[in-house]
JSON list of C-alpha atoms in Angstrom, two decimals:
[
{"chain": "A", "resi": 1, "resn": "MET", "atom": "CA", "xyz": [94.49, 85.33, 57.62]},
{"chain": "A", "resi": 2, "resn": "ALA", "atom": "CA", "xyz": [95.06, 84.45, 61.27]},
{"chain": "A", "resi": 3, "resn": "HIS", "atom": "CA", "xyz": [97.41, 81.62, 62.23]},
{"chain": "A", "resi": 4, "resn": "THR", "atom": "CA", "xyz": [96.36, 78.11, 63.14]},
{"chain": "A", "resi": 5, "resn": "GLN", "atom": "CA", "xyz": [96.36, 76.98, 66.75]},
{"chain": "A", "resi": 6, "resn": "SER", "atom": "CA", "xyz": [99.85, 75.44, 66.56]},
{"chain": "A", "resi": 7, "resn": "GLN", "atom": "CA", "xyz": [101.26, 78.57, 64.91]},
{"chain": "A", "resi": 8, "resn": "ALA", "atom": "CA", "xyz": [99.67, 80.75, 67.60]},
{"chain": "A", "resi": 9, "resn": "ASP", "atom": "CA", "xyz": [101.17, 78.47, 70.29]},
{"chain": "A", "resi": 10, "resn": "ALA", "atom": "CA", "xyz": [104.62, 78.81, 68.71]},
{"chain": "A", "resi": 11, "resn": "LEU", "atom": "CA", "xyz": [104.29, 82.61, 68.51]},
{"chain": "A", "resi": 12, "resn": "PHE", "atom": "CA", "xyz": [103.13, 82.70, 72.13]},
{"chain": "A", "resi": 13, "resn": "GLN", "atom": "CA", "xyz": [106.18, 80.75, 73.29]},
{"chain": "A", "resi": 14, "resn": "GLN", "atom": "CA", "xyz": [108.49, 82.84, 71.11]},
{"chain": "A", "resi": 15, "resn": "PHE", "atom": "CA", "xyz": [107.26, 86.18, 72.48]},
{"chain": "A", "resi": 16, "resn": "LEU", "atom": "CA", "xyz": [106.74, 85.18, 76.13]},
{"chain": "A", "resi": 17, "resn": "PRO", "atom": "CA", "xyz": [110.02, 86.89, 77.16]},
{"chain": "A", "resi": 18, "resn": "LEU", "atom": "CA", "xyz": [108.80, 90.09, 75.44]},
{"chain": "A", "resi": 19, "resn": "ALA", "atom": "CA", "xyz": [105.56, 90.00, 77.46]},
{"chain": "A", "resi": 20, "resn": "ASP", "atom": "CA", "xyz": [107.47, 89.40, 80.71]},
{"chain": "A", "resi": 21, "resn": "SER", "atom": "CA", "xyz": [109.86, 92.24, 79.96]},
{"chain": "A", "resi": 22, "resn": "ILE", "atom": "CA", "xyz": [107.04, 94.69, 79.24]},
{"chain": "A", "resi": 23, "resn": "ALA", "atom": "CA", "xyz": [105.16, 93.61, 82.39]},
{"chain": "A", "resi": 24, "resn": "ARG", "atom": "CA", "xyz": [108.30, 93.97, 84.54]},
{"chain": "A", "resi": 25, "resn": "ARG", "atom": "CA", "xyz": [109.02, 97.49, 83.25]},
{"chain": "A", "resi": 26, "resn": "PHE", "atom": "CA", "xyz": [105.38, 98.50, 83.58]},
{"chain": "A", "resi": 27, "resn": "ALA", "atom": "CA", "xyz": [105.13, 97.28, 87.18]},
{"chain": "A", "resi": 28, "resn": "ALA", "atom": "CA", "xyz": [108.42, 98.98, 88.11]},
{"chain": "A", "resi": 29, "resn": "ARG", "atom": "CA", "xyz": [107.47, 102.31, 86.53]},
{"chain": "A", "resi": 30, "resn": "SER", "atom": "CA", "xyz": [103.88, 102.57, 87.65]},
{"chain": "A", "resi": 31, "resn": "GLN", "atom": "CA", "xyz": [104.35, 101.08, 91.15]},
{"chain": "A", "resi": 32, "resn": "LEU", "atom": "CA", "xyz": [100.54, 100.86, 91.25]},
{"chain": "A", "resi": 33, "resn": "ILE", "atom": "CA", "xyz": [100.28, 97.30, 90.02]},
{"chain": "A", "resi": 34, "resn": "GLU", "atom": "CA", "xyz": [102.06, 94.17, 91.25]},
{"chain": "A", "resi": 35, "resn": "PHE", "atom": "CA", "xyz": [104.42, 92.43, 88.84]},
{"chain": "A", "resi": 36, "resn": "GLU", "atom": "CA", "xyz": [102.45, 89.16, 88.97]},
{"chain": "A", "resi": 37, "resn": "ASP", "atom": "CA", "xyz": [99.23, 90.97, 88.03]},
{"chain": "A", "resi": 38, "resn": "ALA", "atom": "CA", "xyz": [101.00, 92.78, 85.20]},
{"chain": "A", "resi": 39, "resn": "ARG", "atom": "CA", "xyz": [102.53, 89.51, 84.05]},
{"chain": "A", "resi": 40, "resn": "GLN", "atom": "CA", "xyz": [99.15, 87.75, 83.94]},
{"chain": "A", "resi": 41, "resn": "VAL", "atom": "CA", "xyz": [97.59, 90.60, 81.98]},
{"chain": "A", "resi": 42, "resn": "ALA", "atom": "CA", "xyz": [100.55, 90.62, 79.57]},
{"chain": "A", "resi": 43, "resn": "HIS", "atom": "CA", "xyz": [100.36, 86.84, 79.04]},
{"chain": "A", "resi": 44, "resn": "MET", "atom": "CA", "xyz": [96.61, 86.95, 78.43]},
{"chain": "A", "resi": 45, "resn": "GLN", "atom": "CA", "xyz": [96.94, 89.76, 75.91]},
{"chain": "A", "resi": 46, "resn": "LEU", "atom": "CA", "xyz": [99.90, 88.01, 74.25]},
{"chain": "A", "resi": 47, "resn": "TRP", "atom": "CA", "xyz": [97.79, 84.91, 73.74]},
{"chain": "A", "resi": 48, "resn": "LEU", "atom": "CA", "xyz": [94.82, 86.86, 72.37]},
{"chain": "A", "resi": 49, "resn": "SER", "atom": "CA", "xyz": [97.06, 88.88, 70.08]},
{"chain": "A", "resi": 50, "resn": "CYS", "atom": "CA", "xyz": [99.02, 85.87, 68.79]},
{"chain": "A", "resi": 51, "resn": "CYS", "atom": "CA", "xyz": [95.75, 84.45, 67.51]},
{"chain": "A", "resi": 52, "resn": "GLN", "atom": "CA", "xyz": [95.18, 87.63, 65.47]},
{"chain": "A", "resi": 53, "resn": "ILE", "atom": "CA", "xyz": [98.59, 88.03, 63.81]},
{"chain": "A", "resi": 54, "resn": "ASN", "atom": "CA", "xyz": [98.59, 88.00, 60.03]},
{"chain": "A", "resi": 55, "resn": "GLU", "atom": "CA", "xyz": [102.27, 88.76, 59.33]},
{"chain": "A", "resi": 56, "resn": "THR", "atom": "CA", "xyz": [105.04, 87.47, 61.56]},
{"chain": "A", "resi": 57, "resn": "ILE", "atom": "CA", "xyz": [107.40, 90.19, 60.34]},
{"chain": "A", "resi": 58, "resn": "THR", "atom": "CA", "xyz": [105.43, 92.90, 62.19]},
{"chain": "A", "resi": 59, "resn": "ALA", "atom": "CA", "xyz": [104.61, 90.67, 65.17]},
{"chain": "A", "resi": 60, "resn": "PRO", "atom": "CA", "xyz": [107.01, 92.19, 67.74]},
{"chain": "A", "resi": 61, "resn": "ALA", "atom": "CA", "xyz": [105.76, 95.74, 67.25]},
{"chain": "A", "resi": 62, "resn": "TYR", "atom": "CA", "xyz": [102.11, 94.65, 67.13]},
{"chain": "A", "resi": 63, "resn": "LEU", "atom": "CA", "xyz": [102.38, 92.44, 70.21]},
{"chain": "A", "resi": 64, "resn": "SER", "atom": "CA", "xyz": [104.28, 95.07, 72.17]},
{"chain": "A", "resi": 65, "resn": "ARG", "atom": "CA", "xyz": [101.61, 97.67, 71.42]},
{"chain": "A", "resi": 66, "resn": "CYS", "atom": "CA", "xyz": [98.77, 95.31, 72.35]},
{"chain": "A", "resi": 67, "resn": "ILE", "atom": "CA", "xyz": [100.40, 94.27, 75.63]},
{"chain": "A", "resi": 68, "resn": "LYS", "atom": "CA", "xyz": [101.13, 97.86, 76.67]},
{"chain": "A", "resi": 69, "resn": "GLY", "atom": "CA", "xyz": [97.53, 98.84, 75.87]},
{"chain": "A", "resi": 70, "resn": "ALA", "atom": "CA", "xyz": [96.14, 95.94, 77.92]},
{"chain": "A", "resi": 71, "resn": "LEU", "atom": "CA", "xyz": [98.34, 96.89, 80.87]},
{"chain": "A", "resi": 72, "resn": "LEU", "atom": "CA", "xyz": [97.18, 100.51, 80.70]},
{"chain": "A", "resi": 73, "resn": "HIS", "atom": "CA", "xyz": [93.54, 99.38, 80.59]},
{"chain": "A", "resi": 74, "resn": "HIS", "atom": "CA", "xyz": [94.14, 97.12, 83.57]},
{"chain": "A", "resi": 75, "resn": "LEU", "atom": "CA", "xyz": [95.84, 99.90, 85.52]},
{"chain": "A", "resi": 76, "resn": "ARG", "atom": "CA", "xyz": [93.01, 102.32, 84.78]},
{"chain": "A", "resi": 77, "resn": "ASP", "atom": "CA", "xyz": [90.33, 99.83, 85.78]},
{"chain": "A", "resi": 78, "resn": "HIS", "atom": "CA", "xyz": [91.99, 98.03, 88.71]},
{"chain": "A", "resi": 79, "resn": "GLY", "atom": "CA", "xyz": [95.03, 99.94, 89.95]},
{"chain": "A", "resi": 80, "resn": "ARG", "atom": "CA", "xyz": [95.06, 101.73, 93.28]},
{"chain": "A", "resi": 81, "resn": "LEU", "atom": "CA", "xyz": [95.82, 105.42, 93.06]},
{"chain": "A", "resi": 82, "resn": "VAL", "atom": "CA", "xyz": [97.47, 105.52, 96.48]},
{"chain": "A", "resi": 83, "resn": "ARG", "atom": "CA", "xyz": [99.89, 102.70, 97.16]},
{"chain": "A", "resi": 84, "resn": "VAL", "atom": "CA", "xyz": [100.43, 101.80, 100.80]},
{"chain": "A", "resi": 85, "resn": "SER", "atom": "CA", "xyz": [102.81, 99.00, 101.77]},
{"chain": "A", "resi": 86, "resn": "ARG", "atom": "CA", "xyz": [101.20, 96.00, 103.40]},
{"chain": "A", "resi": 87, "resn": "ARG", "atom": "CA", "xyz": [103.32, 96.49, 106.55]},
{"chain": "A", "resi": 88, "resn": "GLU", "atom": "CA", "xyz": [102.15, 100.10, 106.93]},
{"chain": "A", "resi": 89, "resn": "HIS", "atom": "CA", "xyz": [98.56, 99.11, 106.20]},
{"chain": "A", "resi": 90, "resn": "GLU", "atom": "CA", "xyz": [98.64, 96.39, 108.87]},
{"chain": "A", "resi": 91, "resn": "LYS", "atom": "CA", "xyz": [100.28, 98.69, 111.44]},
{"chain": "A", "resi": 92, "resn": "GLY", "atom": "CA", "xyz": [97.78, 101.45, 110.64]},
{"chain": "A", "resi": 93, "resn": "THR", "atom": "CA", "xyz": [100.45, 104.14, 110.72]},
{"chain": "A", "resi": 94, "resn": "HIS", "atom": "CA", "xyz": [99.92, 105.54, 107.24]},
{"chain": "A", "resi": 95, "resn": "PRO", "atom": "CA", "xyz": [97.88, 108.75, 106.84]},
{"chain": "A", "resi": 96, "resn": "TRP", "atom": "CA", "xyz": [95.08, 106.96, 104.96]},
{"chain": "A", "resi": 97, "resn": "ARG", "atom": "CA", "xyz": [94.18, 104.56, 107.74]},
{"chain": "A", "resi": 98, "resn": "HIS", "atom": "CA", "xyz": [90.55, 104.01, 108.54]},
{"chain": "A", "resi": 99, "resn": "HIS", "atom": "CA", "xyz": [89.07, 105.98, 111.41]},
{"chain": "A", "resi": 100, "resn": "SER", "atom": "CA", "xyz": [85.99, 104.93, 113.28]},
{"chain": "A", "resi": 101, "resn": "LEU", "atom": "CA", "xyz": [83.22, 107.53, 113.22]},
{"chain": "A", "resi": 102, "resn": "ASP", "atom": "CA", "xyz": [81.91, 106.55, 116.65]},
{"chain": "A", "resi": 103, "resn": "VAL", "atom": "CA", "xyz": [85.16, 107.00, 118.63]},
{"chain": "A", "resi": 104, "resn": "THR", "atom": "CA", "xyz": [85.69, 110.31, 120.40]},
{"chain": "A", "resi": 105, "resn": "PRO", "atom": "CA", "xyz": [89.07, 111.78, 119.35]},
{"chain": "A", "resi": 106, "resn": "ALA", "atom": "CA", "xyz": [91.38, 113.00, 122.12]},
{"chain": "A", "resi": 107, "resn": "GLY", "atom": "CA", "xyz": [90.36, 116.49, 123.24]},
{"chain": "A", "resi": 108, "resn": "ALA", "atom": "CA", "xyz": [87.01, 116.38, 121.40]},
{"chain": "A", "resi": 109, "resn": "VAL", "atom": "CA", "xyz": [83.59, 116.61, 123.03]},
{"chain": "A", "resi": 110, "resn": "SER", "atom": "CA", "xyz": [81.72, 114.60, 120.42]},
{"chain": "A", "resi": 111, "resn": "THR", "atom": "CA", "xyz": [82.36, 111.84, 117.92]},
{"chain": "A", "resi": 112, "resn": "ALA", "atom": "CA", "xyz": [82.64, 112.39, 114.18]},
{"chain": "A", "resi": 113, "resn": "LEU", "atom": "CA", "xyz": [79.35, 110.51, 113.86]},
{"chain": "A", "resi": 114, "resn": "ASP", "atom": "CA", "xyz": [77.61, 113.08, 116.07]},
{"chain": "A", "resi": 115, "resn": "LEU", "atom": "CA", "xyz": [78.83, 115.88, 113.81]},
{"chain": "A", "resi": 116, "resn": "LEU", "atom": "CA", "xyz": [77.17, 114.41, 110.73]},
{"chain": "A", "resi": 117, "resn": "GLU", "atom": "CA", "xyz": [73.76, 115.84, 109.95]},
{"chain": "A", "resi": 118, "resn": "SER", "atom": "CA", "xyz": [70.76, 113.57, 109.71]},
{"chain": "A", "resi": 119, "resn": "ALA", "atom": "CA", "xyz": [69.84, 112.08, 106.35]},
{"chain": "A", "resi": 120, "resn": "ALA", "atom": "CA", "xyz": [66.58, 114.06, 106.30]},
{"chain": "A", "resi": 121, "resn": "SER", "atom": "CA", "xyz": [68.30, 117.42, 106.65]},
{"chain": "A", "resi": 122, "resn": "ASP", "atom": "CA", "xyz": [70.94, 116.40, 104.07]},
{"chain": "A", "resi": 123, "resn": "HIS", "atom": "CA", "xyz": [68.18, 115.45, 101.63]},
{"chain": "A", "resi": 124, "resn": "GLN", "atom": "CA", "xyz": [66.44, 118.79, 102.07]},
{"chain": "A", "resi": 125, "resn": "GLN", "atom": "CA", "xyz": [69.68, 120.69, 101.47]},
{"chain": "A", "resi": 126, "resn": "GLU", "atom": "CA", "xyz": [70.66, 118.60, 98.44]},
{"chain": "A", "resi": 127, "resn": "GLU", "atom": "CA", "xyz": [67.39, 118.90, 96.49]},
{"chain": "A", "resi": 128, "resn": "PRO", "atom": "CA", "xyz": [68.04, 122.44, 95.18]},
{"chain": "A", "resi": 129, "resn": "ALA", "atom": "CA", "xyz": [71.66, 121.57, 94.40]},
{"chain": "A", "resi": 130, "resn": "ALA", "atom": "CA", "xyz": [70.63, 118.40, 92.57]},
{"chain": "A", "resi": 131, "resn": "ALA", "atom": "CA", "xyz": [67.99, 120.31, 90.60]},
{"chain": "A", "resi": 132, "resn": "GLU", "atom": "CA", "xyz": [70.59, 122.94, 89.73]},
{"chain": "A", "resi": 133, "resn": "LYS", "atom": "CA", "xyz": [73.04, 120.24, 88.56]},
{"chain": "A", "resi": 134, "resn": "GLU", "atom": "CA", "xyz": [70.38, 118.65, 86.40]},
{"chain": "A", "resi": 135, "resn": "ALA", "atom": "CA", "xyz": [69.45, 122.03, 84.89]},
{"chain": "A", "resi": 136, "resn": "MET", "atom": "CA", "xyz": [73.10, 122.66, 84.00]},
{"chain": "A", "resi": 137, "resn": "LEU", "atom": "CA", "xyz": [73.48, 119.19, 82.51]},
{"chain": "A", "resi": 138, "resn": "ASP", "atom": "CA", "xyz": [70.29, 119.66, 80.49]},
{"chain": "A", "resi": 139, "resn": "ARG", "atom": "CA", "xyz": [71.91, 122.63, 78.73]},
{"chain": "A", "resi": 140, "resn": "LEU", "atom": "CA", "xyz": [74.77, 120.42, 77.49]},
{"chain": "A", "resi": 141, "resn": "PRO", "atom": "CA", "xyz": [74.57, 118.26, 74.37]},
{"chain": "A", "resi": 142, "resn": "ALA", "atom": "CA", "xyz": [72.85, 114.98, 75.26]},
{"chain": "A", "resi": 143, "resn": "ASN", "atom": "CA", "xyz": [75.94, 112.79, 74.76]},
{"chain": "A", "resi": 144, "resn": "GLN", "atom": "CA", "xyz": [78.10, 114.96, 77.04]},
{"chain": "A", "resi": 145, "resn": "ALA", "atom": "CA", "xyz": [75.42, 115.11, 79.72]},
{"chain": "A", "resi": 146, "resn": "ALA", "atom": "CA", "xyz": [74.91, 111.33, 79.56]},
{"chain": "A", "resi": 147, "resn": "VAL", "atom": "CA", "xyz": [78.63, 110.65, 80.03]},
{"chain": "A", "resi": 148, "resn": "ILE", "atom": "CA", "xyz": [78.87, 113.07, 82.99]},
{"chain": "A", "resi": 149, "resn": "ARG", "atom": "CA", "xyz": [75.77, 111.55, 84.62]},
{"chain": "A", "resi": 150, "resn": "LEU", "atom": "CA", "xyz": [77.03, 107.98, 84.19]},
{"chain": "A", "resi": 151, "resn": "HIS", "atom": "CA", "xyz": [80.67, 108.59, 85.10]},
{"chain": "A", "resi": 152, "resn": "ILE", "atom": "CA", "xyz": [80.70, 111.35, 87.71]},
{"chain": "A", "resi": 153, "resn": "LEU", "atom": "CA", "xyz": [77.25, 111.17, 89.25]},
{"chain": "A", "resi": 154, "resn": "ALA", "atom": "CA", "xyz": [76.63, 107.40, 89.01]},
{"chain": "A", "resi": 155, "resn": "GLY", "atom": "CA", "xyz": [80.27, 106.39, 89.55]},
{"chain": "A", "resi": 156, "resn": "ASN", "atom": "CA", "xyz": [80.67, 104.09, 86.53]},
{"chain": "A", "resi": 157, "resn": "SER", "atom": "CA", "xyz": [84.08, 103.53, 84.93]},
{"chain": "A", "resi": 158, "resn": "PHE", "atom": "CA", "xyz": [84.73, 104.94, 81.46]},
{"chain": "A", "resi": 159, "resn": "ARG", "atom": "CA", "xyz": [84.60, 101.40, 80.09]},
{"chain": "A", "resi": 160, "resn": "GLN", "atom": "CA", "xyz": [81.15, 100.85, 81.65]},
{"chain": "A", "resi": 161, "resn": "VAL", "atom": "CA", "xyz": [79.94, 104.23, 80.36]},
{"chain": "A", "resi": 162, "resn": "ALA", "atom": "CA", "xyz": [81.24, 103.40, 76.89]},
{"chain": "A", "resi": 163, "resn": "THR", "atom": "CA", "xyz": [79.46, 100.05, 76.89]},
{"chain": "A", "resi": 164, "resn": "LYS", "atom": "CA", "xyz": [76.17, 101.59, 78.00]},
{"chain": "A", "resi": 165, "resn": "LEU", "atom": "CA", "xyz": [76.36, 104.34, 75.37]},
{"chain": "A", "resi": 166, "resn": "GLY", "atom": "CA", "xyz": [77.80, 102.21, 72.57]},
{"chain": "A", "resi": 167, "resn": "ILE", "atom": "CA", "xyz": [80.96, 104.30, 72.14]},
{"chain": "A", "resi": 168, "resn": "SER", "atom": "CA", "xyz": [84.64, 103.80, 72.94]},
{"chain": "A", "resi": 169, "resn": "ALA", "atom": "CA", "xyz": [86.07, 104.60, 76.36]},
{"chain": "A", "resi": 170, "resn": "MET", "atom": "CA", "xyz": [88.26, 107.28, 74.77]},
{"chain": "A", "resi": 171, "resn": "SER", "atom": "CA", "xyz": [85.18, 108.90, 73.20]},
{"chain": "A", "resi": 172, "resn": "ALA", "atom": "CA", "xyz": [83.48, 108.87, 76.58]},
{"chain": "A", "resi": 173, "resn": "LEU", "atom": "CA", "xyz": [86.53, 110.57, 78.10]},
{"chain": "A", "resi": 174, "resn": "ARG", "atom": "CA", "xyz": [86.54, 113.22, 75.36]},
{"chain": "A", "resi": 175, "resn": "GLN", "atom": "CA", "xyz": [82.80, 113.84, 75.76]},
{"chain": "A", "resi": 176, "resn": "GLU", "atom": "CA", "xyz": [83.23, 114.28, 79.51]},
{"chain": "A", "resi": 177, "resn": "LYS", "atom": "CA", "xyz": [86.14, 116.69, 79.09]},
{"chain": "A", "resi": 178, "resn": "ALA", "atom": "CA", "xyz": [84.18, 118.77, 76.57]},
{"chain": "A", "resi": 179, "resn": "GLY", "atom": "CA", "xyz": [81.12, 118.85, 78.82]},
{"chain": "A", "resi": 180, "resn": "LEU", "atom": "CA", "xyz": [83.11, 119.81, 81.91]},
{"chain": "A", "resi": 181, "resn": "ALA", "atom": "CA", "xyz": [84.90, 122.56, 79.97]},
{"chain": "A", "resi": 182, "resn": "THR", "atom": "CA", "xyz": [81.54, 123.96, 78.91]},
{"chain": "A", "resi": 183, "resn": "LEU", "atom": "CA", "xyz": [80.28, 123.83, 82.49]},
{"chain": "A", "resi": 184, "resn": "ARG", "atom": "CA", "xyz": [83.42, 125.59, 83.78]},
{"chain": "A", "resi": 185, "resn": "CYS", "atom": "CA", "xyz": [82.97, 128.37, 81.24]},
{"chain": "A", "resi": 186, "resn": "GLU", "atom": "CA", "xyz": [79.31, 128.69, 82.20]},
{"chain": "A", "resi": 187, "resn": "LEU", "atom": "CA", "xyz": [80.18, 128.95, 85.90]},
{"chain": "A", "resi": 188, "resn": "ALA", "atom": "CA", "xyz": [83.02, 131.44, 85.34]}
]
C-alpha cells in the first residue's frame, strides 16, 4: 500500500540529495540538458515515485531507477542534439548558424532562394515518389507501416506515436526498426 502524504513528504526530503546527485551526473555526462532542467525533472519524478513506494527498504534503488528513466525520457523528448554555446549562437560563428535564403553569397550570381524550384514543379516530381513510398509501406504489416507513417513521415515523437496507437514508446521504436529493416532488405 502506498504511503500517506506525510510519509511521502518525509521520503521526498530524505531522497532529495539522491535526485540532485543523479541530475548533476546526468547533465554533466549528456551535456545536452542543463543541470537546472535535469534537477526539475528529477525532483518531479522523485515526488511522483515517493507517492508510489510500498517498501522503504527498496526505495533507493526504485527511486534511482525512476529518476534516471524520467531524465532519459526528458532528454529524448526535449534535448537538443547539437549543443551550441550561447556566446557562439549570439555571435553567429558556429557552423549551424542560420543563413538567409534571399541574400546573394559572395561570388554567386543568384540567391539560394532563386535556386529552389517552384512548389508546383516540386509537387509534380514528388507524386510518383510519394505513391512509391505508400506502395512500399502497404506491403509492411499494418502496425509497422502506421508507426513509420506517424514517426518518419508525419514527424511525431515516439511518445506521440505510442499514444495514438495505444502501445508503449519502446514498442513503437521496435515496430519502426522492424519495418525499416524489411524495407532495406526489399530495396537491396
